[in-house]
PDB file of C-alpha atoms in Angstrom:
ATOM      1  CA  MET A 102       0.000   0.000   0.000  1.00 96.00           C
ATOM      2  CA  ARG A 103       0.992   3.589  -0.566  1.00 98.00           C
ATOM      3  CA  LEU A 104       1.389   6.118   2.267  1.00 98.00           C
ATOM      4  CA  GLU A 105       1.188   9.831   1.544  1.00 98.00           C
ATOM      5  CA  THR A 106       1.691  12.632   4.072  1.00 97.00           C
ATOM      6  CA  ASP A 107       2.477  16.320   3.688  1.00 96.00           C
ATOM      7  CA  ARG A 108       6.096  15.321   4.239  1.00 95.00           C
ATOM      8  CA  ILE A 109       6.664  12.109   2.245  1.00 96.00           C
ATOM      9  CA  THR A 110       5.200   9.517  -0.131  1.00 97.00           C
ATOM     10  CA  ILE A 111       6.132   5.844   0.208  1.00 98.00           C
ATOM     11  CA  ALA A 112       4.908   3.572  -2.608  1.00 97.00           C
ATOM     12  CA  ASP A 113       5.086   0.277  -0.677  1.00 97.00           C
ATOM     13  CA  VAL A 114       5.058   1.198   3.011  1.00 98.00           C
ATOM     14  CA  SER A 115       6.196  -1.280   5.669  1.00 98.00           C
ATOM     15  CA  PRO A 116       4.530  -1.506   9.099  1.00 98.00           C
ATOM     16  CA  GLU A 117       7.614   0.100  10.672  1.00 98.00           C
ATOM     17  CA  GLN A 118       7.643   2.997   8.186  1.00 98.00           C
ATOM     18  CA  LEU A 119       3.898   3.515   8.689  1.00 98.00           C
ATOM     19  CA  HIS A 120       4.279   3.722  12.466  1.00 98.00           C
ATOM     20  CA  ALA A 121       7.228   6.135  12.210  1.00 97.00           C
ATOM     21  CA  GLU A 122       5.564   8.442   9.677  1.00 97.00           C
ATOM     22  CA  LEU A 123       2.306   8.627  11.639  1.00 98.00           C
ATOM     23  CA  ALA A 124       4.361   9.613  14.700  1.00 97.00           C
ATOM     24  CA  ARG A 125       5.667  12.601  12.676  1.00 97.00           C
ATOM     25  CA  LEU A 126       2.198  14.070  12.130  1.00 96.00           C
ATOM     26  CA  GLY A 127       1.801  17.569  13.537  1.00 89.00           C
ATOM     27  CA  GLU A 128       1.245  21.208  12.600  1.00 78.00           C
ATOM     28  CA  ASP A 129       3.361  21.220   9.433  1.00 89.00           C
ATOM     29  CA  ASN A 130       2.512  17.599   8.544  1.00 94.00           C
ATOM     30  CA  GLY A 131      -1.231  17.519   9.018  1.00 93.00           C
ATOM     31  CA  ARG A 132      -2.512  14.490   7.131  1.00 96.00           C
ATOM     32  CA  ALA A 133      -1.802  10.893   6.162  1.00 98.00           C
ATOM     33  CA  ILE A 134      -3.461   8.698   3.534  1.00 98.00           C
ATOM     34  CA  LEU A 135      -2.888   4.946   3.309  1.00 98.00           C
ATOM     35  CA  SER A 136      -4.291   3.705   0.019  1.00 97.00           C
ATOM     36  CA  ALA A 137      -4.684   0.595  -2.071  1.00 95.00           C
ATOM     37  CA  ASP A 138      -5.821   2.803  -5.008  1.00 95.00           C
ATOM     38  CA  ASP A 139      -7.448   6.187  -5.659  1.00 93.00           C
ATOM     39  CA  THR A 140     -10.838   5.113  -4.268  1.00 94.00           C
ATOM     40  CA  THR A 141      -9.841   2.668  -1.516  1.00 96.00           C
ATOM     41  CA  TYR A 142      -8.063   4.264   1.424  1.00 96.00           C
ATOM     42  CA  ILE A 143      -8.001   5.306   5.047  1.00 96.00           C
ATOM     43  CA  GLN A 144      -6.909   8.803   6.022  1.00 96.00           C
ATOM     44  CA  THR A 145      -6.325  10.904   9.086  1.00 96.00           C
ATOM     45  CA  ALA A 146      -6.005  14.609   9.754  1.00 92.00           C
ATOM     46  CA  VAL A 147      -4.519  16.451  12.711  1.00 91.00           C
ATOM     47  CA  PHE A 148      -6.848  18.398  14.966  1.00 85.00           C
ATOM     48  CA  ASP A 149      -5.912  20.308  18.123  1.00 81.00           C
ATOM     49  CA  ASN A 150      -7.462  17.608  20.331  1.00 84.00           C
ATOM     50  CA  GLY A 151      -6.396  14.518  18.364  1.00 87.00           C
ATOM     51  CA  PHE A 152      -6.875  12.946  14.936  1.00 92.00           C
ATOM     52  CA  VAL A 153      -9.962  12.300  12.811  1.00 92.00           C
ATOM     53  CA  ILE A 154     -10.112   9.148  10.684  1.00 95.00           C
ATOM     54  CA  GLU A 155     -12.012   8.641   7.431  1.00 94.00           C
ATOM     55  CA  ARG A 156     -12.077   5.854   4.872  1.00 94.00           C
ATOM     56  CA  ARG A 157     -13.368   5.254   1.367  1.00 94.00           C
ATOM     57  CA  ASP A 158     -14.330   1.775   0.245  1.00 92.00           C
ATOM     58  CA  GLY A 159     -13.757   1.833  -3.511  1.00 90.00           C
ATOM     59  CA  GLY A 160     -16.282   4.254  -4.913  1.00 84.00           C
ATOM     60  CA  GLY A 161     -17.756   7.708  -4.677  1.00 85.00           C
ATOM     61  CA  GLU A 162     -18.929   9.782  -1.743  1.00 83.00           C
ATOM     62  CA  ASP A 163     -21.545   7.142  -0.862  1.00 86.00           C
ATOM     63  CA  THR A 164     -18.653   4.835   0.140  1.00 89.00           C
ATOM     64  CA  HIS A 165     -16.943   7.487   2.304  1.00 90.00           C
ATOM     65  CA  PHE A 166     -17.155   7.017   6.090  1.00 91.00           C
ATOM     66  CA  HIS A 167     -15.763   8.700   9.188  1.00 85.00           C
ATOM     67  CA  ALA A 168     -14.844   6.971  12.428  1.00 90.00           C
ATOM     68  CA  VAL A 169     -16.721   7.884  15.577  1.00 88.00           C
ATOM     69  CA  PRO A 170     -14.869   6.857  18.750  1.00 87.00           C
ATOM     70  CA  ARG A 171     -16.628   4.883  21.418  1.00 80.00           C
ATOM     71  CA  HIS A 172     -14.833   6.583  24.260  1.00 63.00           C
ATOM     72  CA  ALA A 173     -15.391   9.750  26.185  1.00 62.00           C
ATOM     73  CA  GLU A 174     -14.607  12.888  24.231  1.00 59.00           C
ATOM     74  CA  LEU A 175     -10.904  13.690  24.351  1.00 56.00           C
ATOM     75  CA  PRO A 176      -9.931  16.544  26.677  1.00 61.00           C
ATOM     76  CA  PRO A 177      -9.548  19.965  25.095  1.00 63.00           C
ATOM     77  CA  PRO A 178      -6.071  20.949  24.033  1.00 58.00           C
ATOM     78  CA  ALA A 179      -3.813  22.504  26.627  1.00 63.00           C
ATOM     79  CA  PRO A 180      -4.158  26.277  26.878  1.00 68.00           C
ATOM     80  CA  ARG A 181      -1.858  28.065  24.521  1.00 61.00           C
ATOM     81  CA  PRO A 182       0.731  30.370  26.059  1.00 65.00           C
ATOM     82  CA  GLU A 183      -0.019  34.089  26.118  1.00 72.00           C
ATOM     83  CA  ARG A 184       0.934  35.584  22.787  1.00 60.00           C
ATOM     84  CA  ARG A 185       2.839  38.797  22.202  1.00 69.00           C
ATOM     85  CA  TRP A 186       0.989  41.753  20.685  1.00 64.00           C
ATOM     86  CA  TRP A 187       2.371  41.153  17.185  1.00 62.00           C
ATOM     87  CA  GLU A 188       1.392  37.444  17.327  1.00 58.00           C
ATOM     88  CA  LYS A 189      -2.159  38.443  18.262  1.00 55.00           C
ATOM     89  CA  LEU A 190      -2.204  40.823  15.315  1.00 58.00           C
ATOM     90  CA  LEU A 191      -0.710  38.476  12.700  1.00 61.00           C
ATOM     91  CA  LEU A 192      -1.658  34.943  13.730  1.00 53.00           C
ATOM     92  CA  SER A 193      -5.054  33.259  13.648  1.00 51.00           C
ATOM     93  CA  ASP A 194      -6.757  32.138  16.855  1.00 54.00           C
ATOM     94  CA  ASN A 195      -8.563  29.261  15.158  1.00 58.00           C
ATOM     95  CA  ILE A 196      -8.532  26.105  17.259  1.00 56.00           C
ATOM     96  CA  LEU A 197      -9.671  23.040  15.330  1.00 63.00           C
ATOM     97  CA  THR A 198     -11.289  20.365  17.506  1.00 65.00           C
ATOM     98  CA  SER A 199     -13.542  17.413  16.737  1.00 67.00           C
ATOM     99  CA  GLU A 200     -15.918  15.194  18.695  1.00 78.00           C
ATOM    100  CA  CYS A 201     -14.552  12.356  16.530  1.00 83.00           C
ATOM    101  CA  ALA A 202     -10.908  12.732  17.596  1.00 87.00           C
ATOM    102  CA  PHE A 203      -8.703   9.725  18.331  1.00 91.00           C
ATOM    103  CA  THR A 204      -5.300   9.556  20.007  1.00 92.00           C
ATOM    104  CA  LEU A 205      -2.107   9.006  18.004  1.00 95.00           C
ATOM    105  CA  GLU A 206      -1.748   5.472  19.422  1.00 95.00           C
ATOM    106  CA  GLN A 207      -5.265   4.613  18.270  1.00 94.00           C
ATOM    107  CA  VAL A 208      -4.572   6.001  14.798  1.00 96.00           C
ATOM    108  CA  GLN A 209      -1.359   3.997  14.562  1.00 97.00           C
ATOM    109  CA  ARG A 210      -3.173   0.768  15.530  1.00 96.00           C
ATOM    110  CA  ILE A 211      -6.113   1.358  13.169  1.00 96.00           C
ATOM    111  CA  PHE A 212      -3.742   2.140  10.269  1.00 97.00           C
ATOM    112  CA  ALA A 213      -1.516  -0.871  11.074  1.00 97.00           C
ATOM    113  CA  ASP A 214      -4.572  -3.143  11.067  1.00 96.00           C
ATOM    114  CA  TYR A 215      -5.753  -1.638   7.762  1.00 96.00           C
ATOM    115  CA  LEU A 216      -2.309  -2.243   6.247  1.00 98.00           C
ATOM    116  CA  ALA A 217      -2.450  -5.859   7.457  1.00 97.00           C
ATOM    117  CA  GLY A 218      -5.945  -6.321   5.992  1.00 95.00           C
ATOM    118  CA  ARG A 219      -7.712  -6.937   9.294  1.00 94.00           C
ATOM    119  CA  GLN A 220     -10.399  -5.209  11.367  1.00 89.00           C
ATOM    120  CA  SER A 221      -9.067  -3.116  14.228  1.00 89.00           C
ATOM    121  CA  ASP A 222     -10.177  -3.799  17.783  1.00 86.00           C
ATOM    122  CA  ILE A 223     -10.182  -0.069  18.614  1.00 84.00           C
ATOM    123  CA  PRO A 224     -13.754   0.724  19.747  1.00 78.00           C
ATOM    124  CA  ARG A 225     -15.376   2.855  17.056  1.00 82.00           C
ATOM    125  CA  GLN A 226     -18.197   2.912  14.575  1.00 80.00           C
ATOM    126  CA  TRP A 227     -18.173   4.059  10.953  1.00 82.00           C
ATOM    127  CA  ASP A 228     -20.779   6.695  10.005  1.00 80.00           C
ATOM    128  CA  GLN A 229     -21.371   7.569   6.387  1.00 81.00           C
ATOM    129  CA  GLY A 230     -20.033  10.885   5.115  1.00 77.00           C
ATOM    130  CA  PHE A 231     -17.259  13.195   6.183  1.00 69.00           C
ATOM    131  CA  CYS A 232     -16.323  14.112   9.760  1.00 70.00           C
ATOM    132  CA  ASP A 233     -17.837  17.568  10.228  1.00 62.00           C
ATOM    133  CA  ARG A 234     -18.096  17.902  13.982  1.00 53.00           C
TER     134      ARG A 234
END
């Protein structure tokens, strides 16, 4: 399978490479897509309180699902340090959070299971559509 992030593309990713590259996700590397082809994939995106996970099962938008965790909502991100006057003027205050956020360890396990062709035991359900909450 192919792994694509904002940082790197690996045509035939190994489990070790997958784990390492997912660990590098962050502000400047905000997404990862593990794909068998253009319409069959699992993807994650970085949010301030964790990671959202979506998948497409070989088709159009009707085969696109987002993972909903079966755990308590993740805690809000830690408060950001007080910014200097010029940072307040020039930088955005947008904080991106989701009710569907997972931890990095959960994302790594779900992606590793997907790569191995098996169902993950991470408690979650798949709802149709995109994660918009």
